[in-house]
Amino acid sequence: MYPEHIPHVPAQRAVEVHQPTPYPPTVAVPAPLAPVQPGTVPAVASIVLPDGRVVTGYAINPVQPEPVAAKPAVSRTAVNVAVGGVGFLAVCGGLVLLTSFIAALTAFITQLIILAAVIFGGWIAVQIFSTRGHQGGTTVNIRKAVFKRNHFHG
């Protein structure tokens, strides 16, 4: 079923290396003038691949990034001063907010006390000036003596 195992000596094959052959740039018929960005236009190059295909195109040079300007070193002291300043401003802002909160809370408590005094005072005034239970006059009790409508009842 399987072929017998026969040791083979590695065969040496001739290796052909195909190098692409560039065609010289072709002379193009002058085209009508069109606005072109300043600079040189690269020549068109063509190469022949090993399988016979021809590839034509422009050679692209890699874009070199512009050199970055060296940043000056920031001193550690300057960073500490800046961070300390930001922290100080945060604490000051927090204290201002706390002070505002305490003032608002104080005003609220004061208004509640005033409201309670008005309600309690109104209740007392109603008790004093109501005529419920006292039909037709003012009653004053002094040491078990009752004065009613300027008559003494003893």
mmCIF file with all atom_site columns, C-alpha atoms in Angstrom:
data_model
loop_
_atom_site.group_PDB
_atom_site.id
_atom_site.type_symbol
_atom_site.label_atom_id
_atom_site.label_alt_id
_atom_site.label_comp_id
_atom_site.label_asym_id
_atom_site.label_entity_id
_atom_site.label_seq_id
_atom_site.pdbx_PDB_ins_code
_atom_site.Cartn_x
_atom_site.Cartn_y
_atom_site.Cartn_z
_atom_site.occupancy
_atom_site.B_iso_or_equiv
_atom_site.pdbx_formal_charge
_atom_site.auth_seq_id
_atom_site.auth_comp_id
_atom_site.auth_asym_id
_atom_site.auth_atom_id
_atom_site.pdbx_PDB_model_num
ATOM 1   C CA . MET A 1 1   ? 0.000   0.000  0.000   1.00 0.00 ? 1   MET A CA 1
ATOM 2   C CA . TYR A 1 2   ? 2.812   2.376  0.868   1.00 0.00 ? 2   TYR A CA 1
ATOM 3   C CA . PRO A 1 3   ? 5.988   2.539  -1.206  1.00 0.00 ? 3   PRO A CA 1
ATOM 4   C CA . GLU A 1 4   ? 9.019   1.055  0.379   1.00 0.00 ? 4   GLU A CA 1
ATOM 5   C CA . HIS A 1 5   ? 11.204  3.433  2.248   1.00 0.00 ? 5   HIS A CA 1
ATOM 6   C CA . ILE A 1 6   ? 14.238  4.116  0.166   1.00 0.00 ? 6   ILE A CA 1
ATOM 7   C CA . PRO A 1 7   ? 16.824  6.519  1.483   1.00 0.00 ? 7   PRO A CA 1
ATOM 8   C CA . HIS A 1 8   ? 17.347  9.386  -0.939  1.00 0.00 ? 8   HIS A CA 1
ATOM 9   C CA . VAL A 1 9   ? 20.372  11.501 -1.253  1.00 0.00 ? 9   VAL A CA 1
ATOM 10  C CA . PRO A 1 10  ? 19.426  15.163 -1.251  1.00 0.00 ? 10  PRO A CA 1
ATOM 11  C CA . ALA A 1 11  ? 19.396  16.298 -4.822  1.00 0.00 ? 11  ALA A CA 1
ATOM 12  C CA . GLN A 1 12  ? 21.213  19.414 -5.706  1.00 0.00 ? 12  GLN A CA 1
ATOM 13  C CA . ARG A 1 13  ? 19.144  21.622 -7.894  1.00 0.00 ? 13  ARG A CA 1
ATOM 14  C CA . ALA A 1 14  ? 20.263  24.605 -9.810  1.00 0.00 ? 14  ALA A CA 1
ATOM 15  C CA . VAL A 1 15  ? 18.603  27.719 -8.402  1.00 0.00 ? 15  VAL A CA 1
ATOM 16  C CA . GLU A 1 16  ? 17.817  30.497 -10.798 1.00 0.00 ? 16  GLU A CA 1
ATOM 17  C CA . VAL A 1 17  ? 17.494  33.960 -9.355  1.00 0.00 ? 17  VAL A CA 1
ATOM 18  C CA . HIS A 1 18  ? 15.499  36.399 -11.414 1.00 0.00 ? 18  HIS A CA 1
ATOM 19  C CA . GLN A 1 19  ? 16.289  40.021 -10.835 1.00 0.00 ? 19  GLN A CA 1
ATOM 20  C CA . PRO A 1 20  ? 13.738  42.557 -12.020 1.00 0.00 ? 20  PRO A CA 1
ATOM 21  C CA . THR A 1 21  ? 14.986  44.472 -15.002 1.00 0.00 ? 21  THR A CA 1
ATOM 22  C CA . PRO A 1 22  ? 13.963  48.117 -14.882 1.00 0.00 ? 22  PRO A CA 1
ATOM 23  C CA . TYR A 1 23  ? 13.003  49.724 -18.160 1.00 0.00 ? 23  TYR A CA 1
ATOM 24  C CA . PRO A 1 24  ? 14.482  53.103 -18.860 1.00 0.00 ? 24  PRO A CA 1
ATOM 25  C CA . PRO A 1 25  ? 11.983  55.903 -18.375 1.00 0.00 ? 25  PRO A CA 1
ATOM 26  C CA . THR A 1 26  ? 9.919   56.433 -21.467 1.00 0.00 ? 26  THR A CA 1
ATOM 27  C CA . VAL A 1 27  ? 9.815   59.777 -23.161 1.00 0.00 ? 27  VAL A CA 1
ATOM 28  C CA . ALA A 1 28  ? 6.338   61.078 -22.746 1.00 0.00 ? 28  ALA A CA 1
ATOM 29  C CA . VAL A 1 29  ? 4.543   63.333 -25.164 1.00 0.00 ? 29  VAL A CA 1
ATOM 30  C CA . PRO A 1 30  ? 4.362   66.791 -23.637 1.00 0.00 ? 30  PRO A CA 1
ATOM 31  C CA . ALA A 1 31  ? 1.000   67.186 -21.993 1.00 0.00 ? 31  ALA A CA 1
ATOM 32  C CA . PRO A 1 32  ? -0.826  70.463 -21.645 1.00 0.00 ? 32  PRO A CA 1
ATOM 33  C CA . LEU A 1 33  ? 0.484   72.513 -18.754 1.00 0.00 ? 33  LEU A CA 1
ATOM 34  C CA . ALA A 1 34  ? -1.391  72.013 -15.547 1.00 0.00 ? 34  ALA A CA 1
ATOM 35  C CA . PRO A 1 35  ? -0.719  73.574 -12.178 1.00 0.00 ? 35  PRO A CA 1
ATOM 36  C CA . VAL A 1 36  ? 1.779   71.392 -10.333 1.00 0.00 ? 36  VAL A CA 1
ATOM 37  C CA . GLN A 1 37  ? 3.009   71.727 -6.808  1.00 0.00 ? 37  GLN A CA 1
ATOM 38  C CA . PRO A 1 38  ? 6.541   73.010 -6.563  1.00 0.00 ? 38  PRO A CA 1
ATOM 39  C CA . GLY A 1 39  ? 9.265   70.409 -6.524  1.00 0.00 ? 39  GLY A CA 1
ATOM 40  C CA . THR A 1 40  ? 10.476  67.760 -8.900  1.00 0.00 ? 40  THR A CA 1
ATOM 41  C CA . VAL A 1 41  ? 8.219   65.089 -10.323 1.00 0.00 ? 41  VAL A CA 1
ATOM 42  C CA . PRO A 1 42  ? 9.816   61.651 -10.014 1.00 0.00 ? 42  PRO A CA 1
ATOM 43  C CA . ALA A 1 43  ? 10.434  59.650 -13.129 1.00 0.00 ? 43  ALA A CA 1
ATOM 44  C CA . VAL A 1 44  ? 8.164   56.733 -13.959 1.00 0.00 ? 44  VAL A CA 1
ATOM 45  C CA . ALA A 1 45  ? 9.921   53.402 -13.581 1.00 0.00 ? 45  ALA A CA 1
ATOM 46  C CA . SER A 1 46  ? 8.872   50.028 -14.958 1.00 0.00 ? 46  SER A CA 1
ATOM 47  C CA . ILE A 1 47  ? 10.122  46.602 -13.928 1.00 0.00 ? 47  ILE A CA 1
ATOM 48  C CA . VAL A 1 48  ? 9.554   43.143 -15.344 1.00 0.00 ? 48  VAL A CA 1
ATOM 49  C CA . LEU A 1 49  ? 8.600   40.459 -12.874 1.00 0.00 ? 49  LEU A CA 1
ATOM 50  C CA . PRO A 1 50  ? 9.891   36.864 -13.271 1.00 0.00 ? 50  PRO A CA 1
ATOM 51  C CA . ASP A 1 51  ? 6.529   35.703 -14.589 1.00 0.00 ? 51  ASP A CA 1
ATOM 52  C CA . GLY A 1 52  ? 6.636   38.280 -17.376 1.00 0.00 ? 52  GLY A CA 1
ATOM 53  C CA . ARG A 1 53  ? 4.300   40.922 -15.949 1.00 0.00 ? 53  ARG A CA 1
ATOM 54  C CA . VAL A 1 54  ? 5.345   44.569 -16.161 1.00 0.00 ? 54  VAL A CA 1
ATOM 55  C CA . VAL A 1 55  ? 4.795   46.873 -13.218 1.00 0.00 ? 55  VAL A CA 1
ATOM 56  C CA . THR A 1 56  ? 5.002   50.607 -13.801 1.00 0.00 ? 56  THR A CA 1
ATOM 57  C CA . GLY A 1 57  ? 4.916   53.273 -11.127 1.00 0.00 ? 57  GLY A CA 1
ATOM 58  C CA . TYR A 1 58  ? 6.661   56.026 -9.237  1.00 0.00 ? 58  TYR A CA 1
ATOM 59  C CA . ALA A 1 59  ? 9.385   55.341 -6.749  1.00 0.00 ? 59  ALA A CA 1
ATOM 60  C CA . ILE A 1 60  ? 8.165   56.446 -3.326  1.00 0.00 ? 60  ILE A CA 1
ATOM 61  C CA . ASN A 1 61  ? 10.713  57.860 -0.963  1.00 0.00 ? 61  ASN A CA 1
ATOM 62  C CA . PRO A 1 62  ? 9.818   57.344 2.692   1.00 0.00 ? 62  PRO A CA 1
ATOM 63  C CA . VAL A 1 63  ? 8.642   60.526 4.366   1.00 0.00 ? 63  VAL A CA 1
ATOM 64  C CA . GLN A 1 64  ? 11.110  61.744 6.918   1.00 0.00 ? 64  GLN A CA 1
ATOM 65  C CA . PRO A 1 65  ? 9.429   63.207 9.992   1.00 0.00 ? 65  PRO A CA 1
ATOM 66  C CA . GLU A 1 66  ? 10.496  66.672 10.978  1.00 0.00 ? 66  GLU A CA 1
ATOM 67  C CA . PRO A 1 67  ? 12.927  66.679 13.868  1.00 0.00 ? 67  PRO A CA 1
ATOM 68  C CA . VAL A 1 68  ? 11.260  67.328 17.189  1.00 0.00 ? 68  VAL A CA 1
ATOM 69  C CA . ALA A 1 69  ? 12.564  70.327 19.044  1.00 0.00 ? 69  ALA A CA 1
ATOM 70  C CA . ALA A 1 70  ? 14.187  69.366 22.314  1.00 0.00 ? 70  ALA A CA 1
ATOM 71  C CA . LYS A 1 71  ? 11.925  70.157 25.240  1.00 0.00 ? 71  LYS A CA 1
ATOM 72  C CA . PRO A 1 72  ? 13.545  72.057 28.057  1.00 0.00 ? 72  PRO A CA 1
ATOM 73  C CA . ALA A 1 73  ? 13.715  70.112 31.275  1.00 0.00 ? 73  ALA A CA 1
ATOM 74  C CA . VAL A 1 74  ? 11.203  71.197 33.917  1.00 0.00 ? 74  VAL A CA 1
ATOM 75  C CA . SER A 1 75  ? 12.722  71.554 37.325  1.00 0.00 ? 75  SER A CA 1
ATOM 76  C CA . ARG A 1 76  ? 11.313  69.426 40.125  1.00 0.00 ? 76  ARG A CA 1
ATOM 77  C CA . THR A 1 77  ? 10.929  72.522 42.293  1.00 0.00 ? 77  THR A CA 1
ATOM 78  C CA . ALA A 1 78  ? 8.723   74.203 39.701  1.00 0.00 ? 78  ALA A CA 1
ATOM 79  C CA . VAL A 1 79  ? 6.494   71.119 39.531  1.00 0.00 ? 79  VAL A CA 1
ATOM 80  C CA . ASN A 1 80  ? 6.219   70.997 43.331  1.00 0.00 ? 80  ASN A CA 1
ATOM 81  C CA . VAL A 1 81  ? 5.341   74.691 43.519  1.00 0.00 ? 81  VAL A CA 1
ATOM 82  C CA . ALA A 1 82  ? 2.680   74.292 40.834  1.00 0.00 ? 82  ALA A CA 1
ATOM 83  C CA . VAL A 1 83  ? 1.135   71.235 42.504  1.00 0.00 ? 83  VAL A CA 1
ATOM 84  C CA . GLY A 1 84  ? 1.215   72.990 45.863  1.00 0.00 ? 84  GLY A CA 1
ATOM 85  C CA . GLY A 1 85  ? -0.506  76.039 44.372  1.00 0.00 ? 85  GLY A CA 1
ATOM 86  C CA . VAL A 1 86  ? -3.265  73.895 42.889  1.00 0.00 ? 86  VAL A CA 1
ATOM 87  C CA . GLY A 1 87  ? -3.728  72.147 46.232  1.00 0.00 ? 87  GLY A CA 1
ATOM 88  C CA . PHE A 1 88  ? -3.841  75.479 48.083  1.00 0.00 ? 88  PHE A CA 1
ATOM 89  C CA . LEU A 1 89  ? -6.496  76.801 45.690  1.00 0.00 ? 89  LEU A CA 1
ATOM 90  C CA . ALA A 1 90  ? -8.538  73.629 46.145  1.00 0.00 ? 90  ALA A CA 1
ATOM 91  C CA . VAL A 1 91  ? -8.409  73.982 49.941  1.00 0.00 ? 91  VAL A CA 1
ATOM 92  C CA . CYS A 1 92  ? -9.385  77.669 49.748  1.00 0.00 ? 92  CYS A CA 1
ATOM 93  C CA . GLY A 1 93  ? -12.311 76.844 47.476  1.00 0.00 ? 93  GLY A CA 1
ATOM 94  C CA . GLY A 1 94  ? -13.431 74.111 49.851  1.00 0.00 ? 94  GLY A CA 1
ATOM 95  C CA . LEU A 1 95  ? -13.299 76.513 52.795  1.00 0.00 ? 95  LEU A CA 1
ATOM 96  C CA . VAL A 1 96  ? -15.364 79.078 50.895  1.00 0.00 ? 96  VAL A CA 1
ATOM 97  C CA . LEU A 1 97  ? -17.957 76.408 50.126  1.00 0.00 ? 97  LEU A CA 1
ATOM 98  C CA . LEU A 1 98  ? -17.953 75.247 53.751  1.00 0.00 ? 98  LEU A CA 1
ATOM 99  C CA . THR A 1 99  ? -18.407 78.817 54.983  1.00 0.00 ? 99  THR A CA 1
ATOM 100 C CA . SER A 1 100 ? -21.296 79.360 52.567  1.00 0.00 ? 100 SER A CA 1
ATOM 101 C CA . PHE A 1 101 ? -22.896 76.106 53.696  1.00 0.00 ? 101 PHE A CA 1
ATOM 102 C CA . ILE A 1 102 ? -22.622 77.064 57.376  1.00 0.00 ? 102 ILE A CA 1
ATOM 103 C CA . ALA A 1 103 ? -24.114 80.519 56.682  1.00 0.00 ? 103 ALA A CA 1
ATOM 104 C CA . ALA A 1 104 ? -27.021 78.987 54.769  1.00 0.00 ? 104 ALA A CA 1
ATOM 105 C CA . LEU A 1 105 ? -27.620 76.419 57.521  1.00 0.00 ? 105 LEU A CA 1
ATOM 106 C CA . THR A 1 106 ? -27.587 79.167 60.167  1.00 0.00 ? 106 THR A CA 1
ATOM 107 C CA . ALA A 1 107 ? -30.123 81.214 58.187  1.00 0.00 ? 107 ALA A CA 1
ATOM 108 C CA . PHE A 1 108 ? -32.338 78.143 57.791  1.00 0.00 ? 108 PHE A CA 1
ATOM 109 C CA . ILE A 1 109 ? -32.268 77.358 61.523  1.00 0.00 ? 109 ILE A CA 1
ATOM 110 C CA . THR A 1 110 ? -33.003 81.025 62.325  1.00 0.00 ? 110 THR A CA 1
ATOM 111 C CA . GLN A 1 111 ? -36.030 80.953 60.021  1.00 0.00 ? 111 GLN A CA 1
ATOM 112 C CA . LEU A 1 112 ? -37.271 77.752 61.667  1.00 0.00 ? 112 LEU A CA 1
ATOM 113 C CA . ILE A 1 113 ? -36.987 79.375 65.130  1.00 0.00 ? 113 ILE A CA 1
ATOM 114 C CA . ILE A 1 114 ? -38.866 82.461 63.909  1.00 0.00 ? 114 ILE A CA 1
ATOM 115 C CA . LEU A 1 115 ? -41.566 80.275 62.360  1.00 0.00 ? 115 LEU A CA 1
ATOM 116 C CA . ALA A 1 116 ? -41.951 78.326 65.617  1.00 0.00 ? 116 ALA A CA 1
ATOM 117 C CA . ALA A 1 117 ? -42.194 81.604 67.586  1.00 0.00 ? 117 ALA A CA 1
ATOM 118 C CA . VAL A 1 118 ? -44.873 82.954 65.243  1.00 0.00 ? 118 VAL A CA 1
ATOM 119 C CA . ILE A 1 119 ? -46.901 79.743 65.434  1.00 0.00 ? 119 ILE A CA 1
ATOM 120 C CA . PHE A 1 120 ? -46.548 79.471 69.219  1.00 0.00 ? 120 PHE A CA 1
ATOM 121 C CA . GLY A 1 121 ? -47.298 83.186 69.689  1.00 0.00 ? 121 GLY A CA 1
ATOM 122 C CA . GLY A 1 122 ? -50.376 82.861 67.514  1.00 0.00 ? 122 GLY A CA 1
ATOM 123 C CA . TRP A 1 123 ? -51.554 79.919 69.578  1.00 0.00 ? 123 TRP A CA 1
ATOM 124 C CA . ILE A 1 124 ? -51.087 81.920 72.791  1.00 0.00 ? 124 ILE A CA 1
ATOM 125 C CA . ALA A 1 125 ? -52.940 84.899 71.295  1.00 0.00 ? 125 ALA A CA 1
ATOM 126 C CA . VAL A 1 126 ? -55.834 82.658 70.312  1.00 0.00 ? 126 VAL A CA 1
ATOM 127 C CA . GLN A 1 127 ? -55.961 81.273 73.861  1.00 0.00 ? 127 GLN A CA 1
ATOM 128 C CA . ILE A 1 128 ? -55.967 84.744 75.404  1.00 0.00 ? 128 ILE A CA 1
ATOM 129 C CA . PHE A 1 129 ? -58.450 86.410 73.095  1.00 0.00 ? 129 PHE A CA 1
ATOM 130 C CA . SER A 1 130 ? -60.857 83.545 72.497  1.00 0.00 ? 130 SER A CA 1
ATOM 131 C CA . THR A 1 131 ? -64.234 83.744 74.253  1.00 0.00 ? 131 THR A CA 1
ATOM 132 C CA . ARG A 1 132 ? -64.930 80.056 74.315  1.00 0.00 ? 132 ARG A CA 1
ATOM 133 C CA . GLY A 1 133 ? -66.328 78.967 77.629  1.00 0.00 ? 133 GLY A CA 1
ATOM 134 C CA . HIS A 1 134 ? -66.631 82.535 78.973  1.00 0.00 ? 134 HIS A CA 1
ATOM 135 C CA . GLN A 1 135 ? -70.002 83.759 77.882  1.00 0.00 ? 135 GLN A CA 1
ATOM 136 C CA . GLY A 1 136 ? -70.060 87.511 78.063  1.00 0.00 ? 136 GLY A CA 1
ATOM 137 C CA . GLY A 1 137 ? -67.140 88.753 80.094  1.00 0.00 ? 137 GLY A CA 1
ATOM 138 C CA . THR A 1 138 ? -63.669 88.467 81.451  1.00 0.00 ? 138 THR A CA 1
ATOM 139 C CA . THR A 1 139 ? -63.004 86.177 84.362  1.00 0.00 ? 139 THR A CA 1
ATOM 140 C CA . VAL A 1 140 ? -60.033 86.723 86.661  1.00 0.00 ? 140 VAL A CA 1
ATOM 141 C CA . ASN A 1 141 ? -59.277 84.349 89.552  1.00 0.00 ? 141 ASN A CA 1
ATOM 142 C CA . ILE A 1 142 ? -57.374 85.951 92.378  1.00 0.00 ? 142 ILE A CA 1
ATOM 143 C CA . ARG A 1 143 ? -56.918 83.877 95.586  1.00 0.00 ? 143 ARG A CA 1
ATOM 144 C CA . LYS A 1 144 ? -60.071 81.909 95.124  1.00 0.00 ? 144 LYS A CA 1
ATOM 145 C CA . ALA A 1 145 ? -62.064 85.056 94.635  1.00 0.00 ? 145 ALA A CA 1
ATOM 146 C CA . VAL A 1 146 ? -63.864 85.393 91.332  1.00 0.00 ? 146 VAL A CA 1
ATOM 147 C CA . PHE A 1 147 ? -64.518 88.790 89.787  1.00 0.00 ? 147 PHE A CA 1
ATOM 148 C CA . LYS A 1 148 ? -67.041 88.623 87.006  1.00 0.00 ? 148 LYS A CA 1
ATOM 149 C CA . ARG A 1 149 ? -68.352 91.725 85.308  1.00 0.00 ? 149 ARG A CA 1
ATOM 150 C CA . ASN A 1 150 ? -67.238 93.899 88.143  1.00 0.00 ? 150 ASN A CA 1
ATOM 151 C CA . HIS A 1 151 ? -69.194 91.915 90.738  1.00 0.00 ? 151 HIS A CA 1
ATOM 152 C CA . PHE A 1 152 ? -67.476 90.195 93.570  1.00 0.00 ? 152 PHE A CA 1
ATOM 153 C CA . HIS A 1 153 ? -68.603 86.684 94.386  1.00 0.00 ? 153 HIS A CA 1
ATOM 154 C CA . GLY A 1 154 ? -66.901 85.383 97.447  1.00 0.00 ? 154 GLY A CA 1
#
